[in-house]
Structures are given as structure tokens and as C-alpha cells.
XYZ file of C-alpha atoms in Angstrom:
179
model
C -0.232 -44.276 169.322
C -2.905 -45.062 166.748
C -1.303 -42.567 164.308
C 2.144 -44.101 164.806
C 0.826 -47.555 163.996
C -1.013 -46.251 160.981
C 1.927 -44.313 159.483
C 4.663 -46.803 160.503
C 4.101 -49.296 157.676
C 3.591 -46.496 155.131
C 6.801 -44.789 156.242
C 8.797 -48.017 156.102
C 7.389 -48.727 152.624
C 8.420 -45.238 151.482
C 11.941 -45.771 152.848
C 12.146 -49.162 151.123
C 10.847 -47.709 147.843
C 13.347 -44.824 148.054
C 16.176 -47.227 148.836
C 15.123 -49.456 145.930
C 15.024 -46.503 143.504
C 18.414 -45.291 144.759
C 20.023 -48.724 144.404
C 18.495 -49.198 140.952
C 19.791 -45.759 139.914
C 23.288 -46.604 141.164
C 23.322 -49.934 139.304
C 21.991 -48.280 136.122
C 24.613 -45.532 136.357
C 27.348 -48.155 136.771
C 26.137 -50.175 133.781
C 25.836 -47.008 131.666
C 29.308 -45.849 132.700
C 30.828 -49.240 131.850
C 29.026 -49.377 128.483
C 29.968 -45.807 127.632
C 33.628 -46.479 128.501
C 33.670 -49.629 126.370
C 32.110 -47.755 123.451
C 34.681 -44.960 123.757
C 37.503 -47.516 123.792
C 36.216 -49.027 120.555
C 35.791 -45.585 119.044
C 39.348 -44.654 120.038
C 40.764 -47.825 118.458
C 38.855 -47.224 115.248
C 39.920 -43.581 115.187
C 43.574 -44.548 115.622
C 43.302 -47.110 112.824
C 41.615 -44.590 110.503
C 44.243 -41.965 111.314
C 47.092 -44.410 110.663
C 45.552 -45.359 107.320
C 45.079 -41.715 106.303
C 48.649 -40.874 107.323
C 49.941 -43.811 105.295
C 47.980 -42.686 102.233
C 49.217 -39.111 102.611
C 52.815 -40.261 102.957
C 52.506 -42.421 99.839
C 50.896 -39.592 97.915
C 53.614 -37.128 98.916
C 56.356 -39.650 98.103
C 55.087 -39.707 94.523
C 55.612 -35.941 94.152
C 58.993 -36.113 95.842
C 60.082 -38.612 93.212
C 58.646 -36.382 90.487
C 60.874 -33.494 91.604
C 63.986 -35.696 91.589
C 63.230 -37.278 88.214
C 62.405 -33.929 86.612
C 65.645 -32.405 87.900
C 67.563 -35.190 86.106
C 66.040 -34.341 82.702
C 68.613 -33.028 80.197
C 66.125 -30.422 78.960
C 66.049 -28.818 82.413
C 69.851 -28.751 82.635
C 70.027 -27.157 79.182
C 67.521 -24.489 80.219
C 69.510 -23.627 83.368
C 72.770 -23.475 81.396
C 71.145 -20.882 79.104
C 71.071 -23.290 76.198
C 67.917 -23.807 74.244
C 65.643 -25.964 76.383
C 63.438 -27.332 73.617
C 59.807 -27.378 74.662
C 60.526 -27.546 78.401
C 57.358 -25.549 79.135
C 55.256 -28.142 77.309
C 57.072 -30.959 79.096
C 56.466 -29.387 82.524
C 52.799 -28.726 81.727
C 52.313 -32.318 80.557
C 54.029 -33.701 83.668
C 51.937 -31.498 85.962
C 48.737 -32.538 84.202
C 49.545 -36.247 84.334
C 50.620 -36.250 87.977
C 48.102 -33.824 89.445
C 50.772 -31.387 90.598
C 49.683 -27.856 91.284
C 52.775 -26.488 89.560
C 56.275 -27.502 88.464
C 58.883 -24.756 88.476
C 62.447 -24.391 87.242
C 64.330 -21.944 89.467
C 67.832 -20.583 88.874
C 70.607 -20.403 91.491
C 69.515 -16.900 92.528
C 66.007 -18.107 93.387
C 64.264 -16.612 90.341
C 61.710 -18.676 88.458
C 62.751 -19.338 84.892
C 59.808 -21.486 83.893
C 56.510 -22.655 85.354
C 54.078 -25.313 84.177
C 51.233 -22.942 85.061
C 52.878 -20.144 83.064
C 52.860 -17.807 86.071
C 56.377 -16.645 86.799
C 57.448 -14.197 89.444
C 57.936 -15.708 92.880
C 61.372 -15.271 94.406
C 62.401 -18.499 96.152
C 65.723 -17.246 97.545
C 65.924 -17.657 101.307
C 63.081 -20.150 101.521
C 64.031 -23.359 103.344
C 63.149 -25.803 100.556
C 65.146 -23.793 97.996
C 68.201 -23.322 100.216
C 68.303 -27.021 101.054
C 68.099 -27.950 97.370
C 70.882 -25.493 96.548
C 72.992 -27.359 99.127
C 72.474 -30.529 97.073
C 69.726 -32.211 99.104
C 65.999 -32.591 98.633
C 64.120 -29.653 100.131
C 60.632 -30.114 101.547
C 58.408 -27.449 103.030
C 54.726 -26.630 103.376
C 52.785 -23.472 104.108
C 49.738 -21.527 102.977
C 51.035 -19.934 99.809
C 49.450 -16.623 98.808
C 50.225 -17.386 95.166
C 47.874 -20.393 95.133
C 45.724 -19.294 98.099
C 45.923 -22.741 99.742
C 48.238 -25.015 101.735
C 50.996 -26.190 99.439
C 53.740 -28.768 99.869
C 56.938 -27.875 98.051
C 59.487 -30.476 96.966
C 62.693 -28.950 95.627
C 65.323 -31.111 93.929
C 68.720 -29.813 92.874
C 69.724 -29.917 89.227
C 73.313 -31.128 89.294
C 75.875 -29.757 86.850
C 78.556 -32.020 85.423
C 81.321 -29.630 86.396
C 80.469 -27.239 89.178
C 77.885 -25.969 91.593
C 74.161 -26.585 91.419
C 72.851 -24.268 88.654
C 69.235 -24.419 89.785
C 66.354 -26.288 91.298
C 63.178 -28.022 90.164
C 60.288 -27.266 92.515
C 57.092 -29.324 92.533
C 54.146 -27.615 94.231
C 51.416 -29.922 95.500
C 48.028 -29.206 97.031
C 47.006 -32.107 99.242
């Protein structure tokens, strides 16, 4: 009975200390979990805002090149080139436009899909059957993106039809953009 009296208070203190440590651990885990969740919520909101801003900038940037394709297709020099008339200094014009706008390349493509002229002076890609080209040949703006082996990077293509005064679309202006 002497041993029971001697170890009784020590045992009850050990149980109390263990209970205190357990309760403190549970409270700390709850506070940490709540703080971590609140921090993740803030991080998620900031991430969504950053993503929306980046998407808006990308859309604005791509809109600029879309407009470039349409405006270039309306140039009389491009129509003259596609109608096999002398397109005076169209290569220089395309090169200047590509340099000023930051385009990767600006191409003039005939109705068969063959490149007639390129601002980068590299001609050879056949565009027939590609979605952006076919859509432009139907009279609408064609847009497409893929990793192009020609440029060895992801490229957005904007293809605008060149309208003839009296007949079908004679060709397409393609603006290649690396974003």
C-alpha cells in the first residue's frame, strides 16, 4: 500500500501532463490547419487574378496580330502580287511590317496553298489542307496554333483572305507569331 500511495500522485501527474500535451497538440493542429487554409485561399485568389491578367494581356497581344493579317490582306500590293501583276517591293513591305510589329513571319500564299512571298525570305511550306488556310480560303479569318517544325517553336497563325474584286479568293496573308 505504501508503493501505491507513492506512485499514485506521480501517475496522476503523468496522466495530466500527457492530457495537457495532447490537448495542446490538438489546439495547435487546429490553429495551423485554419491558418494554412486561409493562406491557401489567399494564394488561390491571387493566382486567379494573375492568371486573368495574363490571359487578358495574351488576348490583347494576339488581337494585334489578327488585325495585322486583315490589314495586310487589304493592301493593293498584295492583291497585285496574287494576280500575277508586279507587286512593287512587297517583300520589303512585309519585312518592314514584321520588324515593326514583332511578327515571326508574314507570308503571302496563293489559292493552292503555296507560299509566294515571305518576310523572312524562306519560302517552301505548303499550307493547303491546314485549318487556318482552309478557313481563310472560305472567306473568314483563320486562326491556329501548333509547334511548327519550320520555326522550331509554338506558333500562332492568323490567316486573312485577300478578296478579289470579281471572283474567288486568290490567296491568303498569313501572320506567324511566337508568343
